[in-house]
Coordinates of C-alpha atoms in Angstrom, one line a residue:
M1459 CA 204.7 -147.0 -96.2
S1460 CA 207.9 -149.0 -96.3
E1461 CA 207.2 -151.5 -93.6
L1462 CA 207.5 -155.2 -94.6
V1463 CA 204.3 -157.0 -94.0
T1464 CA 204.2 -160.7 -93.2
V1465 CA 201.1 -162.5 -94.5
I1466 CA 200.6 -165.8 -92.8
I1467 CA 198.4 -168.4 -94.5
P1468 CA 197.9 -171.8 -92.8
V1469 CA 197.1 -174.5 -95.3
Y1470 CA 195.4 -177.8 -94.6
N1471 CA 193.4 -179.8 -97.2
V1472 CA 192.0 -176.8 -99.1
E1473 CA 192.8 -177.8 -102.6
Q1474 CA 189.6 -176.3 -103.9
Y1475 CA 190.2 -172.9 -102.4
V1476 CA 193.8 -172.2 -101.6
E1477 CA 194.8 -170.8 -105.0
R1478 CA 192.0 -168.3 -104.9
C1479 CA 193.3 -167.1 -101.5
I1480 CA 196.9 -166.8 -102.6
R1481 CA 195.9 -165.0 -105.8
S1482 CA 194.0 -162.5 -103.8
V1483 CA 197.1 -161.7 -101.8
L1484 CA 199.3 -161.5 -104.9
K1485 CA 196.9 -159.0 -106.4
Q1486 CA 197.5 -156.6 -103.5
T1487 CA 198.3 -153.0 -104.3
Y1488 CA 200.8 -153.1 -101.5
V1489 CA 204.0 -154.8 -102.7
N1490 CA 206.4 -155.0 -99.8
M1491 CA 205.2 -158.3 -98.4
E1492 CA 206.5 -161.7 -97.5
I1493 CA 203.9 -164.5 -97.9
L1494 CA 204.3 -167.5 -95.6
L1495 CA 202.4 -170.6 -96.7
I1496 CA 202.3 -173.0 -93.7
N1497 CA 201.5 -176.4 -95.0
D1498 CA 200.0 -178.1 -92.0
G1499 CA 200.5 -181.7 -93.2
S1500 CA 198.0 -181.6 -96.0
T1501 CA 197.1 -184.9 -97.6
D1502 CA 195.4 -183.6 -100.7
R1503 CA 196.7 -181.4 -103.5
S1504 CA 197.1 -178.3 -101.4
R1505 CA 200.9 -178.5 -101.1
M1506 CA 201.3 -179.1 -104.8
I1507 CA 199.3 -176.0 -105.6
C1508 CA 201.2 -173.9 -103.1
E1509 CA 204.6 -175.2 -104.5
R1510 CA 203.5 -174.5 -108.1
I1511 CA 202.6 -170.9 -107.3
S1512 CA 205.6 -170.3 -105.1
R1513 CA 207.9 -171.1 -108.0
T1514 CA 206.7 -168.0 -109.9
E1515 CA 206.6 -165.6 -106.9
S1516 CA 209.8 -164.8 -105.0
R1517 CA 207.8 -163.3 -102.1
I1518 CA 206.3 -166.7 -101.2
T1519 CA 207.9 -169.1 -98.8
L1520 CA 206.4 -172.5 -98.4
I1521 CA 207.0 -174.1 -95.0
D1522 CA 206.1 -177.7 -94.3
K1523 CA 205.1 -179.1 -90.8
K1524 CA 203.4 -182.0 -89.3
N1525 CA 199.7 -181.5 -88.8
G1526 CA 199.0 -179.6 -85.6
G1527 CA 196.0 -177.5 -86.3
L1528 CA 195.4 -173.8 -87.1
S1529 CA 197.1 -172.4 -84.0
S1530 CA 200.2 -174.5 -84.5
A1531 CA 200.5 -173.3 -88.1
R1532 CA 200.0 -169.7 -87.2
N1533 CA 202.7 -169.9 -84.5
V1534 CA 205.2 -171.4 -86.9
G1535 CA 204.4 -168.5 -89.2
L1536 CA 205.1 -166.0 -86.4
A1537 CA 208.4 -167.8 -85.7
H1538 CA 209.5 -167.2 -89.3
A1539 CA 208.0 -163.7 -89.6
N1540 CA 210.4 -160.9 -90.7
G1541 CA 207.9 -158.2 -91.2
Q1542 CA 207.3 -155.3 -88.8
L1543 CA 203.6 -155.9 -89.4
V1544 CA 201.7 -159.2 -89.7
T1545 CA 198.3 -160.3 -90.9
F1546 CA 196.6 -163.8 -90.9
I1547 CA 194.4 -165.1 -93.7
D1548 CA 192.6 -168.4 -93.7
S1549 CA 193.3 -170.4 -96.8
D1550 CA 189.7 -170.7 -97.9
D1551 CA 189.0 -166.9 -97.6
W1552 CA 190.1 -164.0 -99.7
I1553 CA 190.8 -160.3 -99.4
E1554 CA 190.1 -157.2 -101.6
T1555 CA 193.0 -155.8 -103.5
D1556 CA 193.7 -152.8 -101.2
F1557 CA 193.2 -154.8 -98.0
V1558 CA 196.9 -154.8 -97.0
E1559 CA 197.6 -151.3 -98.2
Q1560 CA 194.8 -149.7 -96.3
L1561 CA 195.5 -151.5 -93.1
V1562 CA 199.1 -150.5 -93.2
L1563 CA 198.2 -146.9 -94.0
A1564 CA 195.7 -146.8 -91.1
I1565 CA 198.4 -148.0 -88.7
T1566 CA 201.1 -145.6 -89.9
K1567 CA 198.9 -142.5 -90.2
N1568 CA 197.4 -143.0 -86.7
Q1569 CA 200.5 -144.6 -85.1
A1570 CA 198.3 -147.4 -83.9
D1571 CA 199.3 -151.0 -83.1
I1572 CA 196.3 -152.8 -84.7
S1573 CA 194.1 -152.0 -87.6
T1574 CA 191.1 -153.9 -88.8
F1575 CA 188.3 -154.2 -91.3
H1576 CA 185.0 -155.9 -90.9
V1577 CA 184.4 -159.4 -92.3
K1578 CA 181.9 -160.2 -95.1
K1579 CA 180.5 -163.7 -94.9
E1580 CA 180.3 -165.4 -98.3
K1581 CA 178.3 -168.5 -99.1
K1582 CA 179.3 -168.6 -102.8
S1583 CA 182.8 -169.3 -103.8
G1584 CA 183.0 -166.8 -106.7
Y1585 CA 185.8 -164.3 -106.4
S1586 CA 186.5 -161.1 -108.3
P1587 CA 189.1 -158.6 -107.1
K1588 CA 187.8 -155.1 -106.5
V1589 CA 188.6 -151.9 -104.7
V1590 CA 186.0 -150.1 -102.6
P1591 CA 187.4 -146.6 -101.9
V1592 CA 188.4 -145.9 -98.3
T1593 CA 188.3 -142.4 -96.8
Q1594 CA 189.5 -141.1 -93.5
N1595 CA 185.9 -140.9 -92.3
D1596 CA 185.7 -144.7 -92.6
W1597 CA 188.0 -145.2 -89.6
Q1598 CA 187.4 -145.0 -85.9
F1599 CA 190.3 -144.8 -83.4
Y1600 CA 190.1 -146.5 -80.0
S1601 CA 192.5 -146.5 -77.1
S1602 CA 193.4 -149.9 -75.8
R1603 CA 190.9 -149.7 -73.0
Q1604 CA 188.2 -148.4 -75.3
A1605 CA 188.9 -151.2 -77.8
L1606 CA 188.6 -153.8 -75.0
K1607 CA 185.2 -152.3 -74.1
Q1608 CA 184.1 -152.6 -77.7
L1609 CA 185.4 -156.2 -77.9
F1610 CA 183.0 -157.3 -75.2
T1611 CA 180.1 -155.0 -76.1
D1612 CA 179.4 -155.5 -79.8
N1613 CA 181.0 -156.7 -83.1
Q1614 CA 182.7 -153.4 -83.9
I1615 CA 186.2 -155.1 -83.5
G1616 CA 185.4 -158.8 -83.1
Y1617 CA 187.5 -161.7 -81.8
C1618 CA 188.7 -163.0 -85.2
A1619 CA 192.4 -162.9 -85.8
T1620 CA 191.9 -162.5 -89.5
S1621 CA 190.8 -159.2 -91.1
K1622 CA 193.4 -157.4 -88.8
M1623 CA 196.9 -156.0 -89.1
Y1624 CA 199.2 -156.1 -86.1
R1625 CA 202.6 -154.8 -85.2
T1626 CA 204.5 -158.1 -85.0
S1627 CA 206.1 -156.9 -81.7
L1628 CA 202.7 -157.3 -80.0
F1629 CA 203.2 -161.1 -80.3
L1630 CA 206.9 -161.4 -79.9
D1631 CA 207.5 -158.9 -77.1
N1632 CA 204.6 -160.1 -75.0
G1633 CA 205.0 -163.9 -75.6
I1634 CA 201.5 -164.1 -77.1
L1635 CA 200.9 -167.3 -79.2
F1636 CA 197.8 -169.1 -80.4
P1637 CA 196.8 -171.9 -78.0
V1638 CA 197.5 -175.3 -79.7
G1639 CA 194.7 -177.9 -79.6
M1640 CA 191.9 -175.5 -78.8
L1641 CA 189.0 -174.2 -80.8
M1642 CA 188.3 -170.5 -80.4
E1643 CA 192.0 -169.7 -80.7
D1644 CA 191.2 -166.2 -81.9
K1645 CA 189.1 -165.5 -78.8
A1646 CA 192.0 -166.7 -76.7
T1647 CA 194.5 -164.2 -78.1
T1648 CA 192.7 -161.1 -79.4
Y1649 CA 191.9 -159.6 -76.0
K1650 CA 195.6 -160.0 -74.9
L1651 CA 196.8 -158.3 -78.1
I1652 CA 194.4 -155.4 -77.7
D1653 CA 195.4 -155.0 -74.1
Q1654 CA 199.0 -154.7 -75.2
A1655 CA 198.1 -152.2 -78.0
K1656 CA 199.3 -149.2 -76.1
H1657 CA 199.1 -147.0 -79.2
G1658 CA 195.5 -148.0 -79.9
V1659 CA 193.4 -149.7 -82.4
I1660 CA 192.0 -148.2 -85.6
V1661 CA 188.8 -149.8 -87.0
S1662 CA 186.9 -149.5 -90.3
T1663 CA 183.4 -151.0 -90.8
L1664 CA 184.2 -151.6 -94.5
E1665 CA 184.1 -155.3 -95.3
K1666 CA 187.3 -156.1 -97.1
Y1667 CA 188.0 -159.5 -95.7
H1668 CA 185.8 -162.3 -97.3
Y1669 CA 185.1 -165.2 -95.0
F1670 CA 183.9 -168.2 -97.0
M1671 CA 181.3 -170.2 -95.1
R1672 CA 182.2 -173.8 -96.0
T1673 CA 179.7 -176.4 -94.9
T1674 CA 182.6 -178.5 -93.8
G1675 CA 184.3 -175.7 -91.9
I1676 CA 185.3 -176.1 -88.3
M1677 CA 182.3 -174.2 -86.9
K1678 CA 179.8 -175.9 -89.3
R1679 CA 180.4 -179.5 -88.4
T1680 CA 178.1 -181.6 -86.2
F1681 CA 178.2 -180.2 -82.7
T1682 CA 181.1 -181.5 -80.6
T1683 CA 182.1 -180.7 -77.0
K1684 CA 185.2 -179.0 -78.3
R1685 CA 183.0 -176.0 -78.9
F1686 CA 183.0 -175.6 -75.1
D1687 CA 186.6 -174.5 -75.4
S1688 CA 184.9 -171.1 -75.8
F1689 CA 183.8 -171.4 -72.1
V1690 CA 187.3 -172.3 -71.0
V1691 CA 188.6 -169.3 -72.8
H1692 CA 186.0 -167.0 -71.4
D1693 CA 186.8 -168.2 -67.8
Q1694 CA 190.4 -167.3 -68.6
I1695 CA 189.3 -163.9 -69.9
M1696 CA 187.4 -163.2 -66.7
E1697 CA 190.5 -164.1 -64.6
Y1698 CA 192.7 -161.8 -66.7
M1699 CA 190.3 -158.9 -66.6
Q1700 CA 189.8 -159.3 -62.9
V1701 CA 193.5 -158.4 -62.5
R1702 CA 194.0 -156.0 -65.4
H1703 CA 190.7 -154.3 -65.9
P1704 CA 188.2 -155.1 -63.2
E1705 CA 186.0 -152.1 -64.2
L1706 CA 185.2 -154.0 -67.5
L1707 CA 184.3 -157.3 -65.7
L1708 CA 180.6 -156.6 -65.9
L1709 CA 180.8 -156.4 -69.7
V1710 CA 182.7 -159.7 -69.8
K1711 CA 180.1 -161.5 -67.7
Q1712 CA 177.3 -160.2 -69.9
R1713 CA 179.2 -161.3 -73.0
Y1714 CA 179.5 -164.8 -71.4
V1715 CA 175.7 -165.0 -71.1
Y1716 CA 175.4 -164.0 -74.8
E1717 CA 177.9 -166.7 -75.8
A1718 CA 176.1 -169.3 -73.6
F1719 CA 172.8 -168.3 -75.3
R1720 CA 174.4 -168.8 -78.8
M1721 CA 175.7 -172.2 -77.7
L1722 CA 172.2 -173.2 -76.6
M1723 CA 170.9 -172.2 -80.0
A1724 CA 173.7 -174.3 -81.7
L1725 CA 172.7 -177.3 -79.6
V1726 CA 169.1 -176.9 -80.7
E1727 CA 170.1 -176.5 -84.3
S1728 CA 172.1 -179.7 -84.2
Q1729 CA 169.3 -181.5 -82.3
N1730 CA 171.9 -182.4 -79.6
Q1731 CA 170.5 -184.9 -77.0
Q1732 CA 173.3 -184.6 -74.4
L1733 CA 171.7 -183.0 -71.3
V1734 CA 175.1 -182.2 -69.8
N1735 CA 175.8 -179.8 -72.7
F1736 CA 172.6 -177.8 -72.1
K1737 CA 173.4 -177.7 -68.4
K1738 CA 176.8 -176.1 -69.0
C1739 CA 175.1 -173.3 -70.9
N1740 CA 172.3 -172.9 -68.4
N1741 CA 174.8 -172.7 -65.5
V1742 CA 176.4 -169.6 -67.1
I1743 CA 173.0 -168.0 -67.8
S1744 CA 171.8 -168.8 -64.3
Q1745 CA 175.0 -167.3 -62.8
Y1746 CA 175.2 -164.1 -64.8
G1747 CA 171.9 -163.8 -66.6
G1748 CA 170.5 -161.4 -64.0
L1749 CA 173.1 -158.8 -65.1
V1750 CA 171.7 -158.9 -68.6
V1751 CA 168.1 -158.6 -67.5
K1752 CA 168.9 -155.6 -65.3
D1753 CA 170.9 -153.7 -68.0
K1754 CA 168.1 -152.1 -70.1
E1755 CA 170.5 -149.6 -71.6
K1756 CA 172.8 -152.2 -73.2
N1757 CA 170.3 -155.1 -73.9
N1758 CA 167.1 -154.8 -75.9
V1759 CA 163.8 -156.0 -74.5
I1760 CA 163.6 -159.1 -76.7
Y1761 CA 167.0 -160.4 -75.7
R1762 CA 166.4 -159.6 -72.0
T1763 CA 163.0 -161.5 -72.2
M1764 CA 164.8 -164.5 -73.8
I1765 CA 167.4 -164.6 -71.0
R1766 CA 164.7 -164.2 -68.3
T1767 CA 162.7 -167.1 -69.9
L1768 CA 165.8 -169.3 -70.0
M1769 CA 166.5 -168.5 -66.3
K1770 CA 163.0 -169.5 -65.4
F1771 CA 162.7 -172.5 -67.6
P1772 CA 166.2 -173.9 -68.0
G1773 CA 165.0 -177.2 -69.6
L1774 CA 163.2 -175.4 -72.5
T1775 CA 166.0 -175.6 -75.0
F1776 CA 166.6 -179.3 -74.3
K1777 CA 163.0 -180.0 -75.2
L1778 CA 163.3 -177.8 -78.3
A1779 CA 166.3 -179.8 -79.5
R1780 CA 164.0 -182.7 -80.1
S1781 CA 162.0 -180.8 -82.6
R1782 CA 163.1 -180.9 -86.3
I1783 CA 161.0 -177.7 -86.8
A1784 CA 163.0 -175.8 -84.1
S1785 CA 166.2 -177.1 -85.6
W1786 CA 165.3 -175.9 -89.1
V1787 CA 164.2 -172.5 -87.8
F1788 CA 167.6 -171.9 -86.0
K1789 CA 169.5 -173.0 -89.1
E1790 CA 167.6 -170.5 -91.2
L1791 CA 168.4 -167.8 -88.7
E1792 CA 172.1 -168.8 -88.7
V1793 CA 172.2 -168.3 -85.0
W1794 CA 175.6 -169.9 -84.8

């Protein structure tokens, strides 16, 4: 396992968390890494913390840029990447000590293009490095097409760009970058990377990437229409799949219904009063919901009943959004 791994960590106003993230990378059992800290115009102490740590660690490179968002920072990292393999870590998250080593080992042993662990959601900020043993039985190999099918079927692989290791050539040789100025940047790129992963994807259900659920995180703020970037991306995915993999289009459409359903729940949770937002979701459910209702093998009876109800009563969720009790229930369920 001699491959150089580039670890890209975008940094923006995370003075409370960034050192924890960097320390978790420095504690990795895999040594052959370059760590790129992309300071995205931070206005707090984040840059100072990164600079202080970088002085004591030759593998760290601190790169400053004007604020441009997560996608922009990741793209700058890719432009400076020297490693044959690359992984992305958000600066408020952390990884277990053998995260990099095991992902590299999985790629090299299976000659795959992408390897991934599952994500563990964390509400508490406490971090202690640990190693959960990994065996060969913990891994499942998928061809590129099989991986795409899994991507649109369940959470076995997931859209998130973090928790994964990629051959850097997947980005560079195929001109794949993260879309600047758009939420759901992971969703906009992951399917393209998997489609280009001609040597397959290797997946473990072990949770070795720890996602810290900040109350001020991007997806935890008051509902904004930027979240509908997800719909823009999904339309792009359908166009792409129509050309590349039309046989998977049914799954993509059903996934669209699921995401419209989740968006409705988020609207209710935030007690949103903009009818146009609800209509956007209901339009998707009206157009493709019948596919979900008919597919008894893939969708359980409770979910199919919910979609059938929303198709019959499209104004229901808008009324629920006026209820504090409904909002509280959905927050407790963490439907978003």
